[in-house]
Amino acid sequence: MKARAFSYFRAATIDQALDARARAGDDARFIAGGQSLVPALSLRLQAPRLLIDITHISELRGVRREGGYLRIGALTRHCEMLSEPLIAEFAPLLHAAAPFVAHPAIRNRGTFGGSVAHADPASEFPAMTLALGAEIEIIGPSGGRRVKADDFFVDLFETALQPGELITAVFVPLFKADQRFAFDELARRRGDYALVGCGMLATSTGERIDDIRISFFSVGNTPTRVKGTEATLIGSSLGAERIAAAQAALEGDLAPPDSDEVPPAMRLHLARVLLGRMLGRLGERA
Amino acid sequence: MSAPLTSLDRPNSYIGRSVPRPNAKRLLAGRGRYVSDLRLPRMLHAAFLRSPHAHAKIISIDVAQARALEGVHLVAIGADLAKICTPWTGTLDHFKGMTSAPQLPLPLDRVVWAGQAVVAVVAESRAIAEDALELIEIDYEDLPVVADIDSAREAGGPLINPGSGNNVCFRSQLDNGSVDDAFAHAAHVVEEEFCFGRHTAVTLEPRAIVAEYDPAAGALTVHHATQTPYQFQDLYSRHYGIPEARVRVIATDIGGSFGMKLHVYHEDMAVVGLSILLGRPVKYVADRMESFVSDIHARDHRVRARMALDAEGEILAMDVLDLTAIGAFSTYPRTSVVEGNQVIRLMGAPYRFKNYRATLEVIFQNKVQTSQYRAVGHPIACAVTERLVDMAAVKLGLDPLAIRAQNLIADDAYPQTSPTGYRFEALSHQACLKRLHEIMDYDALRAEQAELRKSGVYHGIGIAAFVEITNPSPAFYGVGGARISSQDGAILSLTPSGEVRCLISVTEQGQGTEAIISQIVADQLGLAQEHVKVITGDTEVTPHGGATWACRGAGIGGETALQAARALRRNILEIAALILQEQPSALDIIDGEVVDAGTRNQRMPISEIARIAYFRSDTLPPGTQAQLTVSHHFAPQGYPFAFTNGIQGCSLEVDVETGFIKMLKHFIVEDCGRVINPMLVDEQLRGGIVQGLGAALFEECRYSETGQLVNGSLADYLVPMPMEMPDIVIAHVETPTADTELGAKGCGEAGTAAASACVLNAVNDALTPFNATINSIPITPAKVLKALKRF
Ligand SMILES: Cc1cc2nc3c(=O)[nH]c(=O)nc-3n(C[C@H](O)[C@H](O)[C@H](O)COP(=O)(O)OP(=O)(O)OC[C@H]3O[C@@H](n4cnc5c(N)ncnc54)[C@H](O)[C@@H]3O)c2cc1C
């Protein structure tokens, strides 16, 4: 299929992008890596009149430390998650998740901001922003703000972004010496969207878990933090019994959707297996 | 058993040698010219509006707005094309009693599957044509949908073809007697029901066609990504009433076909008609989404089968019922019943037993048509047979290799006729089995499996023996009235500078046909391979022949080339003998030089012979007419098919918590007779195995109850990818056929034939400690977890 005809504008600055968007109204879309948008255009699932290319806006690029955070520019490509030393050091969970995101050709173009804005519940990075306690920096016609990842993902492909707003960066709290992380997913083929996936970040004193954030993807309409499950783990070490309790608690946190290939009960089972294996590994690293 | 035709250390001995294919560099450099690359002057683009319903009446079609859109040249509905194209019916005479409804390029009043093309738009660009599709309104009235085998067979249920009494396309029975008796007296009986999901070919290049009708010349040229240009020349000629000599079908570079590109597709027929209506070239390239709902699908069988054995484990009899659901009609011109027919005839083929009975029922349903796809019927017959053999082994406490060694036909027992009526010239099951045992290091694998089980790691080992049908004679289609050739033709010319051009009717889709033909010609003529140019795939240029289907390029096309090359060699040596005043028998050709046969002393380059023959014929003895172009046709004779055989093995790991399966290693020992190019044979086997593994683990066209394909995109329909594929270890046994000089049989379907059976057996082997079994493919995590009662 071929996309319907559209106009194209390449913005050089954030102001230009916001301005073009304001003038064109809802018939315009920002385009970053295009790895989600272009397929949607080709399938005619979306047919905007205007594409505003944001990839030449330098303010949206770059990774740097800012206070207690790593500021990751919206245009940071998936492949840079693998190659950028600051990410490996201060946001190792993103570094660990990146190889599971699609294939090299897609990672070369797809952007962090695009992935978070698109908010596919099967995507790795949006779920990782939850596990990391990240904050999304947004700019729009009425100014800028920062939204906690916990408040960002609203429903299926629906986020706190208002029409015409742009993600400029994601702020990730710097990884600390007393923290451990784990990432894994179950996908039929390498690079596929997972049947179920999970990322976690724990802060501990010795073997005791002081705090843990666990986030799943491919389990519902949004990336999902499993707070009930987290609660079963806080204050104790990761022994077999605790892990089993956490696995049992998942049922209260997840309500997987009906799907013809992966029935809800199966997805819940897979989430339990994955959680058990990841907590086991996290425990071994204590 | 190896019987070399020429010694490999002679110069120009290409038969048996791994030489790279001459066209590889061009294709890798992006210099291929596929139909989708073609841009002809005044060319327009077609797009099709497809039915969203699996079964519905067309009440009205409103195309007024679409017609009015700027850039649109033609909007055609069923009636427009019915005026110029005669209908076709997908039946063949030798399938007694089969029925199928006549078809037209676009339907007149009823759609019978979701995705069926209903309206065609031709415009300046594909994008404009798609814009116009959005402006067309069709009013449908839903009809009851038949979406699976059971509802199709329900008495009093909905009918797909009004006027027929049921949804049965074809029934067939085989019975050589005493089956009930054999089962009654058997010491052991194993029985199971097996399900095989639908899947499809997924070629890298989708279907593509450019039809160019020239009203001034009354001539039609079709650039067509097809395996069988001659078949389509005939069909376009007959259905559009254009004399055959004025229809030219060109099929040059093609990106894979696997049997998918030899059937009549409604869009393709429509595009020819659209070009006739417009008098301009019209292009249509199916996109991926369209391919899923309009390319042929394959398999979709439910088989109930049982096997009787005596107390020692000797197979006595098999009894089989194959129900297979096709589309709403049978595919033209090769039908949709060949797969079922081969399923019931290939059952038990590797084994020595006497009593066999089978029933085949081919059923219509509201889905896209099914037809021949790589290894037609083989994977089903193989999986059923091999699983039953494994079940019997468990029952008898025999090792899977031991029960096979006991029952496989002995290598010195040929010729043999199978209980299903196939005649085998010479096979090598026992030799292949022995070799497989070695290359698998089978005993070590078993020991490792036992050891790992103790620590909760579950490996499975699977074995599957197979027989493959190759080199088909007219018994395949010709006898049924189809104008599908089983012979091939070649024209060989010595060029004025002493090179050779070979025009041959077999075609190239990426499998290396042109490479092996140039090897055979160079070998037989005594030339460097790079001095042979092979030209294929143009009905105006190459002689009529079967082209590519079943497994025939090497066996039949190769023999044609061999005979033609020998004829040209004789003619060259005849002229050489006149010039050199020798007897032709005293001369030979080596590396493009005429030499003394005995001493190999160089006498004269063949370029000199060509020069004299073409430019200085006055210097030849009076009355000499040099014949430096020869033609030769070859049709298989003797056995109706050249059967091949082999055996595969695999080891894999089942994660019993997630249901995921990891392929660890795959093995094949294969006997395709004379191996012309070991590298290409190995690649055919590897590719075939990967397609079989795709079927075993990943590929399935899944439908909803309303007949909607629910996974029709490459995001949801999983094809096998390199990361999940195991290393494949290959060994050969060579039993050349005596029916040809070349001795080659086919190898293109061997990999696919048994790979899924191997995996099925291996997964069941891995699950033995859990008393869980799986008898349907693809084997998904959901099926494994269900079998293990994990959710
Ligand atoms: C074959 C294939 C496989 C894939 N597999 C995976 C996978 O396994 N896991 C995974 O996570 N992803 C996968 N993806 C998606 C890929 O990661 C996308 O790149 C990503 O989801 C979107 O990023 P993008 O930069 O390409 O965004 P685009 O496609 O350009 O845009 C996506 C949406 O986000 C909006 N947008 C983009 N940037 C911004 C911004 N800065 N502010 C506000 N809105 C913005 C756009 O307007 C658009 O609506 C796959 C894609 C393909 C084609």
PDB file of N, CA, C and O and ligand atoms in Angstrom, chain A residues 29-39 46 54 60 74 78 100-103 106 109-111 113-115 117-118 122-126 161 165-168 191-193, ligand 1:
ATOM      1  N   ARG A  29       1.381  15.719  12.066  1.00  0.00           N
ATOM      2  CA  ARG A  29       2.081  14.801  12.990  1.00  0.00           C
ATOM      3  C   ARG A  29       3.559  15.161  13.006  1.00  0.00           C
ATOM      4  O   ARG A  29       4.140  15.467  11.954  1.00  0.00           O
ATOM      5  N   PHE A  30       4.141  15.070  14.198  1.00  0.00           N
ATOM      6  CA  PHE A  30       5.605  15.104  14.267  1.00  0.00           C
ATOM      7  C   PHE A  30       6.125  13.773  13.767  1.00  0.00           C
ATOM      8  O   PHE A  30       5.542  12.731  14.050  1.00  0.00           O
ATOM      9  N   ILE A  31       7.236  13.813  13.063  1.00  0.00           N
ATOM     10  CA  ILE A  31       7.879  12.553  12.708  1.00  0.00           C
ATOM     11  C   ILE A  31       9.322  12.569  13.198  1.00  0.00           C
ATOM     12  O   ILE A  31      10.052  13.532  12.974  1.00  0.00           O
ATOM     13  N   ALA A  32       9.689  11.501  13.916  1.00  0.00           N
ATOM     14  CA  ALA A  32      11.072  11.374  14.393  1.00  0.00           C
ATOM     15  C   ALA A  32      11.724  10.265  13.574  1.00  0.00           C
ATOM     16  O   ALA A  32      12.025  10.460  12.397  1.00  0.00           O
ATOM     17  N   GLY A  33      11.916   9.092  14.131  1.00  0.00           N
ATOM     18  CA  GLY A  33      12.539   7.998  13.381  1.00  0.00           C
ATOM     19  C   GLY A  33      11.634   7.400  12.325  1.00  0.00           C
ATOM     20  O   GLY A  33      12.100   6.722  11.403  1.00  0.00           O
ATOM     21  N   GLY A  34      10.332   7.627  12.477  1.00  0.00           N
ATOM     22  CA  GLY A  34       9.390   7.133  11.472  1.00  0.00           C
ATOM     23  C   GLY A  34       9.128   5.634  11.536  1.00  0.00           C
ATOM     24  O   GLY A  34       8.396   5.096  10.713  1.00  0.00           O
ATOM     25  N   GLN A  35       9.706   4.965  12.514  1.00  0.00           N
ATOM     26  CA  GLN A  35       9.612   3.500  12.523  1.00  0.00           C
ATOM     27  C   GLN A  35       8.254   2.989  12.999  1.00  0.00           C
ATOM     28  O   GLN A  35       7.919   1.830  12.805  1.00  0.00           O
ATOM     29  N   SER A  36       7.475   3.845  13.608  1.00  0.00           N
ATOM     30  CA  SER A  36       6.084   3.492  13.896  1.00  0.00           C
ATOM     31  C   SER A  36       5.141   4.255  12.981  1.00  0.00           C
ATOM     32  O   SER A  36       4.146   3.723  12.521  1.00  0.00           O
ATOM     33  N   LEU A  37       5.495   5.509  12.716  1.00  0.00           N
ATOM     34  CA  LEU A  37       4.585   6.355  11.949  1.00  0.00           C
ATOM     35  C   LEU A  37       4.533   5.952  10.467  1.00  0.00           C
ATOM     36  O   LEU A  37       3.450   5.889   9.878  1.00  0.00           O
ATOM     37  N   VAL A  38       5.680   5.667   9.875  1.00  0.00           N
ATOM     38  CA  VAL A  38       5.670   5.379   8.432  1.00  0.00           C
ATOM     39  C   VAL A  38       4.865   4.113   8.096  1.00  0.00           C
ATOM     40  O   VAL A  38       4.066   4.134   7.162  1.00  0.00           O
ATOM     41  N   PRO A  39       5.032   3.032   8.873  1.00  0.00           N
ATOM     42  CA  PRO A  39       4.156   1.887   8.603  1.00  0.00           C
ATOM     43  C   PRO A  39       2.676   2.255   8.713  1.00  0.00           C
ATOM     44  O   PRO A  39       1.864   1.812   7.897  1.00  0.00           O
ATOM     45  N   GLN A  46      -3.180   5.980   9.326  1.00  0.00           N
ATOM     46  CA  GLN A  46      -3.132   7.413   9.594  1.00  0.00           C
ATOM     47  C   GLN A  46      -2.904   8.119   8.262  1.00  0.00           C
ATOM     48  O   GLN A  46      -2.174   7.607   7.416  1.00  0.00           O
ATOM     49  N   ILE A  54      11.134  16.412  13.020  1.00  0.00           N
ATOM     50  CA  ILE A  54      11.823  17.040  14.157  1.00  0.00           C
ATOM     51  C   ILE A  54      13.274  16.580  14.283  1.00  0.00           C
ATOM     52  O   ILE A  54      13.989  16.984  15.210  1.00  0.00           O
ATOM     53  N   LEU A  60      16.944  18.708  20.741  1.00  0.00           N
ATOM     54  CA  LEU A  60      16.349  17.428  21.151  1.00  0.00           C
ATOM     55  C   LEU A  60      17.384  16.304  21.202  1.00  0.00           C
ATOM     56  O   LEU A  60      17.065  15.172  21.497  1.00  0.00           O
ATOM     57  N   ALA A  74      15.276  13.535  23.340  1.00  0.00           N
ATOM     58  CA  ALA A  74      14.208  12.762  22.693  1.00  0.00           C
ATOM     59  C   ALA A  74      14.697  12.081  21.421  1.00  0.00           C
ATOM     60  O   ALA A  74      14.205  11.025  21.053  1.00  0.00           O
ATOM     61  N   HIS A  78      17.708   4.349  19.249  1.00  0.00           N
ATOM     62  CA  HIS A  78      17.797   3.080  19.980  1.00  0.00           C
ATOM     63  C   HIS A  78      19.228   2.543  19.949  1.00  0.00           C
ATOM     64  O   HIS A  78      19.720   1.992  20.926  1.00  0.00           O
ATOM     65  N   PHE A 100      16.937  -5.759  22.665  1.00  0.00           N
ATOM     66  CA  PHE A 100      15.683  -6.478  22.460  1.00  0.00           C
ATOM     67  C   PHE A 100      14.686  -5.665  21.631  1.00  0.00           C
ATOM     68  O   PHE A 100      13.623  -6.153  21.286  1.00  0.00           O
ATOM     69  N   VAL A 101      15.015  -4.392  21.392  1.00  0.00           N
ATOM     70  CA  VAL A 101      14.105  -3.539  20.631  1.00  0.00           C
ATOM     71  C   VAL A 101      14.352  -3.768  19.140  1.00  0.00           C
ATOM     72  O   VAL A 101      15.384  -3.365  18.604  1.00  0.00           O
ATOM     73  N   ALA A 102      13.441  -4.444  18.491  1.00  0.00           N
ATOM     74  CA  ALA A 102      13.468  -4.623  17.043  1.00  0.00           C
ATOM     75  C   ALA A 102      14.822  -5.139  16.545  1.00  0.00           C
ATOM     76  O   ALA A 102      15.498  -5.904  17.223  1.00  0.00           O
ATOM     77  N   HIS A 103      15.199  -4.693  15.344  1.00  0.00           N
ATOM     78  CA  HIS A 103      16.395  -5.156  14.648  1.00  0.00           C
ATOM     79  C   HIS A 103      17.299  -3.964  14.359  1.00  0.00           C
ATOM     80  O   HIS A 103      16.853  -2.833  14.422  1.00  0.00           O
ATOM     81  N   ILE A 106      16.094  -0.914  12.362  1.00  0.00           N
ATOM     82  CA  ILE A 106      15.077  -0.102  13.034  1.00  0.00           C
ATOM     83  C   ILE A 106      15.712   0.678  14.191  1.00  0.00           C
ATOM     84  O   ILE A 106      15.407   1.844  14.410  1.00  0.00           O
ATOM     85  N   ARG A 109      17.256   4.049  13.374  1.00  0.00           N
ATOM     86  CA  ARG A 109      16.404   5.202  13.102  1.00  0.00           C
ATOM     87  C   ARG A 109      15.458   5.547  14.247  1.00  0.00           C
ATOM     88  O   ARG A 109      15.209   6.714  14.524  1.00  0.00           O
ATOM     89  N   GLY A 110      14.902   4.513  14.871  1.00  0.00           N
ATOM     90  CA  GLY A 110      13.899   4.746  15.911  1.00  0.00           C
ATOM     91  C   GLY A 110      14.486   5.551  17.063  1.00  0.00           C
ATOM     92  O   GLY A 110      15.654   5.406  17.418  1.00  0.00           O
ATOM     93  N   THR A 111      13.668   6.449  17.656  1.00  0.00           N
ATOM     94  CA  THR A 111      14.159   7.321  18.724  1.00  0.00           C
ATOM     95  C   THR A 111      13.474   7.006  20.044  1.00  0.00           C
ATOM     96  O   THR A 111      12.352   6.508  20.080  1.00  0.00           O
ATOM     97  N   GLY A 113      12.444   9.239  22.270  1.00  0.00           N
ATOM     98  CA  GLY A 113      11.264  10.101  22.417  1.00  0.00           C
ATOM     99  C   GLY A 113      10.077   9.560  21.637  1.00  0.00           C
ATOM    100  O   GLY A 113       8.936   9.567  22.117  1.00  0.00           O
ATOM    101  N   GLY A 114      10.356   9.076  20.429  1.00  0.00           N
ATOM    102  CA  GLY A 114       9.285   8.523  19.588  1.00  0.00           C
ATOM    103  C   GLY A 114       8.675   7.299  20.239  1.00  0.00           C
ATOM    104  O   GLY A 114       7.450   7.124  20.247  1.00  0.00           O
ATOM    105  N   SER A 115       9.515   6.470  20.805  1.00  0.00           N
ATOM    106  CA  SER A 115       9.019   5.254  21.435  1.00  0.00           C
ATOM    107  C   SER A 115       8.145   5.583  22.641  1.00  0.00           C
ATOM    108  O   SER A 115       7.075   5.010  22.828  1.00  0.00           O
ATOM    109  N   ALA A 117       6.607   8.493  23.235  1.00  0.00           N
ATOM    110  CA  ALA A 117       5.403   9.215  22.791  1.00  0.00           C
ATOM    111  C   ALA A 117       4.390   8.252  22.173  1.00  0.00           C
ATOM    112  O   ALA A 117       3.196   8.358  22.403  1.00  0.00           O
ATOM    113  N   HIS A 118       4.899   7.288  21.409  1.00  0.00           N
ATOM    114  CA  HIS A 118       4.024   6.326  20.751  1.00  0.00           C
ATOM    115  C   HIS A 118       3.341   5.434  21.802  1.00  0.00           C
ATOM    116  O   HIS A 118       2.190   5.039  21.647  1.00  0.00           O
ATOM    117  N   ALA A 122       3.520  -2.836  24.097  1.00  0.00           N
ATOM    118  CA  ALA A 122       4.432  -3.957  23.895  1.00  0.00           C
ATOM    119  C   ALA A 122       5.884  -3.498  23.774  1.00  0.00           C
ATOM    120  O   ALA A 122       6.785  -4.314  23.630  1.00  0.00           O
ATOM    121  N   SER A 123       6.114  -2.192  23.843  1.00  0.00           N
ATOM    122  CA  SER A 123       7.461  -1.656  23.661  1.00  0.00           C
ATOM    123  C   SER A 123       8.276  -1.747  24.943  1.00  0.00           C
ATOM    124  O   SER A 123       7.741  -1.604  26.047  1.00  0.00           O
ATOM    125  N   GLU A 124       9.570  -1.905  24.760  1.00  0.00           N
ATOM    126  CA  GLU A 124      10.461  -2.044  25.902  1.00  0.00           C
ATOM    127  C   GLU A 124      10.660  -0.719  26.647  1.00  0.00           C
ATOM    128  O   GLU A 124      10.543  -0.653  27.875  1.00  0.00           O
ATOM    129  N   PHE A 125      11.015   0.351  25.917  1.00  0.00           N
ATOM    130  CA  PHE A 125      11.453   1.572  26.596  1.00  0.00           C
ATOM    131  C   PHE A 125      10.376   2.252  27.454  1.00  0.00           C
ATOM    132  O   PHE A 125      10.686   2.704  28.566  1.00  0.00           O
ATOM    133  N   PRO A 126       9.143   2.370  26.958  1.00  0.00           N
ATOM    134  CA  PRO A 126       8.146   3.011  27.830  1.00  0.00           C
ATOM    135  C   PRO A 126       8.049   2.304  29.187  1.00  0.00           C
ATOM    136  O   PRO A 126       8.026   2.951  30.237  1.00  0.00           O
ATOM    137  N   LEU A 161       0.616  13.490  26.975  1.00  0.00           N
ATOM    138  CA  LEU A 161       0.904  14.512  25.958  1.00  0.00           C
ATOM    139  C   LEU A 161      -0.397  15.115  25.452  1.00  0.00           C
ATOM    140  O   LEU A 161      -1.313  14.378  25.072  1.00  0.00           O
ATOM    141  N   GLU A 165       1.934  18.943  21.692  1.00  0.00           N
ATOM    142  CA  GLU A 165       3.089  18.924  22.593  1.00  0.00           C
ATOM    143  C   GLU A 165       4.168  17.982  22.086  1.00  0.00           C
ATOM    144  O   GLU A 165       3.899  16.997  21.394  1.00  0.00           O
ATOM    145  N   LEU A 166       5.386  18.289  22.517  1.00  0.00           N
ATOM    146  CA  LEU A 166       6.557  17.563  22.056  1.00  0.00           C
ATOM    147  C   LEU A 166       7.325  17.052  23.276  1.00  0.00           C
ATOM    148  O   LEU A 166       7.465  17.769  24.261  1.00  0.00           O
ATOM    149  N   ILE A 167       7.815  15.835  23.201  1.00  0.00           N
ATOM    150  CA  ILE A 167       8.742  15.365  24.234  1.00  0.00           C
ATOM    151  C   ILE A 167      10.129  15.915  23.872  1.00  0.00           C
ATOM    152  O   ILE A 167      10.573  15.751  22.731  1.00  0.00           O
ATOM    153  N   THR A 168      10.783  16.557  24.818  1.00  0.00           N
ATOM    154  CA  THR A 168      12.121  17.080  24.533  1.00  0.00           C
ATOM    155  C   THR A 168      13.204  16.160  25.082  1.00  0.00           C
ATOM    156  O   THR A 168      14.273  16.030  24.500  1.00  0.00           O
ATOM    157  N   GLY A 191      14.025 -10.022  18.470  1.00  0.00           N
ATOM    158  CA  GLY A 191      13.638  -8.778  17.810  1.00  0.00           C
ATOM    159  C   GLY A 191      12.143  -8.567  17.717  1.00  0.00           C
ATOM    160  O   GLY A 191      11.685  -7.471  17.440  1.00  0.00           O
ATOM    161  N   ASP A 192      11.365  -9.631  17.954  1.00  0.00           N
ATOM    162  CA  ASP A 192       9.906  -9.477  17.929  1.00  0.00           C
ATOM    163  C   ASP A 192       9.436  -8.732  19.170  1.00  0.00           C
ATOM    164  O   ASP A 192      10.105  -8.742  20.203  1.00  0.00           O
ATOM    165  N   TYR A 193       8.261  -8.126  19.068  1.00  0.00           N
ATOM    166  CA  TYR A 193       7.592  -7.686  20.288  1.00  0.00           C
ATOM    167  C   TYR A 193       7.383  -8.917  21.162  1.00  0.00           C
ATOM    168  O   TYR A 193       7.033  -9.988  20.670  1.00  0.00           O
TER     169      TYR A 193
HETATM  170  C1  LIG C   1       9.615  -4.055  12.112  1.00  0.00           C
HETATM  171  C2  LIG C   1       9.578  -3.242  13.367  1.00  0.00           C
HETATM  172  C3  LIG C   1       9.779  -3.875  14.580  1.00  0.00           C
HETATM  173  C4  LIG C   1       9.740  -3.139  15.748  1.00  0.00           C
HETATM  174  N1  LIG C   1       9.948  -3.804  16.925  1.00  0.00           N
HETATM  175  C5  LIG C   1       9.946  -3.096  18.068  1.00  0.00           C
HETATM  176  C6  LIG C   1      10.194  -3.720  19.332  1.00  0.00           C
HETATM  177  O1  LIG C   1      10.457  -4.919  19.404  1.00  0.00           O
HETATM  178  N2  LIG C   1      10.133  -2.963  20.437  1.00  0.00           N
HETATM  179  C7  LIG C   1       9.848  -1.621  20.383  1.00  0.00           C
HETATM  180  O2  LIG C   1       9.814  -0.984  21.421  1.00  0.00           O
HETATM  181  N3  LIG C   1       9.635  -1.013  19.231  1.00  0.00           N
HETATM  182  C8  LIG C   1       9.669  -1.692  18.067  1.00  0.00           C
HETATM  183  N4  LIG C   1       9.444  -1.028  16.902  1.00  0.00           N
HETATM  184  C9  LIG C   1       9.061   0.398  16.941  1.00  0.00           C
HETATM  185  C10 LIG C   1      10.272   1.287  16.981  1.00  0.00           C
HETATM  186  O3  LIG C   1      10.961   1.126  18.187  1.00  0.00           O
HETATM  187  C11 LIG C   1       9.879   2.761  16.793  1.00  0.00           C
HETATM  188  O4  LIG C   1      10.987   3.375  16.340  1.00  0.00           O
HETATM  189  C12 LIG C   1       9.439   3.549  18.014  1.00  0.00           C
HETATM  190  O5  LIG C   1       8.368   2.914  18.623  1.00  0.00           O
HETATM  191  C13 LIG C   1       8.989   4.957  17.600  1.00  0.00           C
HETATM  192  O6  LIG C   1      10.078   5.787  17.471  1.00  0.00           O
HETATM  193  P1  LIG C   1      10.271   6.691  16.167  1.00  0.00           P
HETATM  194  O7  LIG C   1      11.336   7.642  16.467  1.00  0.00           O
HETATM  195  O8  LIG C   1      10.501   5.803  15.021  1.00  0.00           O
HETATM  196  O9  LIG C   1       8.873   7.449  16.097  1.00  0.00           O
HETATM  197  P2  LIG C   1       7.971   7.847  14.865  1.00  0.00           P
HETATM  198  O10 LIG C   1       7.537   6.633  14.129  1.00  0.00           O
HETATM  199  O11 LIG C   1       8.607   8.911  14.080  1.00  0.00           O
HETATM  200  O12 LIG C   1       6.742   8.453  15.652  1.00  0.00           O
HETATM  201  C14 LIG C   1       5.873   7.671  16.418  1.00  0.00           C
HETATM  202  C15 LIG C   1       4.820   8.561  17.066  1.00  0.00           C
HETATM  203  O13 LIG C   1       5.426   9.344  18.084  1.00  0.00           O
HETATM  204  C16 LIG C   1       5.286  10.740  17.811  1.00  0.00           C
HETATM  205  N5  LIG C   1       6.540  11.355  18.197  1.00  0.00           N
HETATM  206  C17 LIG C   1       7.782  11.019  17.793  1.00  0.00           C
HETATM  207  N6  LIG C   1       8.705  11.736  18.447  1.00  0.00           N
HETATM  208  C18 LIG C   1       8.033  12.547  19.268  1.00  0.00           C
HETATM  209  C19 LIG C   1       8.431  13.521  20.244  1.00  0.00           C
HETATM  210  N7  LIG C   1       9.711  13.789  20.473  1.00  0.00           N
HETATM  211  N8  LIG C   1       7.449  14.152  20.927  1.00  0.00           N
HETATM  212  C20 LIG C   1       6.156  13.883  20.706  1.00  0.00           C
HETATM  213  N9  LIG C   1       5.730  12.984  19.840  1.00  0.00           N
HETATM  214  C21 LIG C   1       6.651  12.315  19.129  1.00  0.00           C
HETATM  215  C22 LIG C   1       4.960  10.829  16.341  1.00  0.00           C
HETATM  216  O14 LIG C   1       4.189  11.964  16.067  1.00  0.00           O
HETATM  217  C23 LIG C   1       4.189   9.541  16.116  1.00  0.00           C
HETATM  218  O15 LIG C   1       2.853   9.701  16.476  1.00  0.00           O
HETATM  219  C24 LIG C   1       9.490  -1.730  15.716  1.00  0.00           C
HETATM  220  C25 LIG C   1       9.308  -1.094  14.489  1.00  0.00           C
HETATM  221  C26 LIG C   1       9.349  -1.823  13.328  1.00  0.00           C
HETATM  222  C27 LIG C   1       9.156  -1.117  12.018  1.00  0.00           C
END
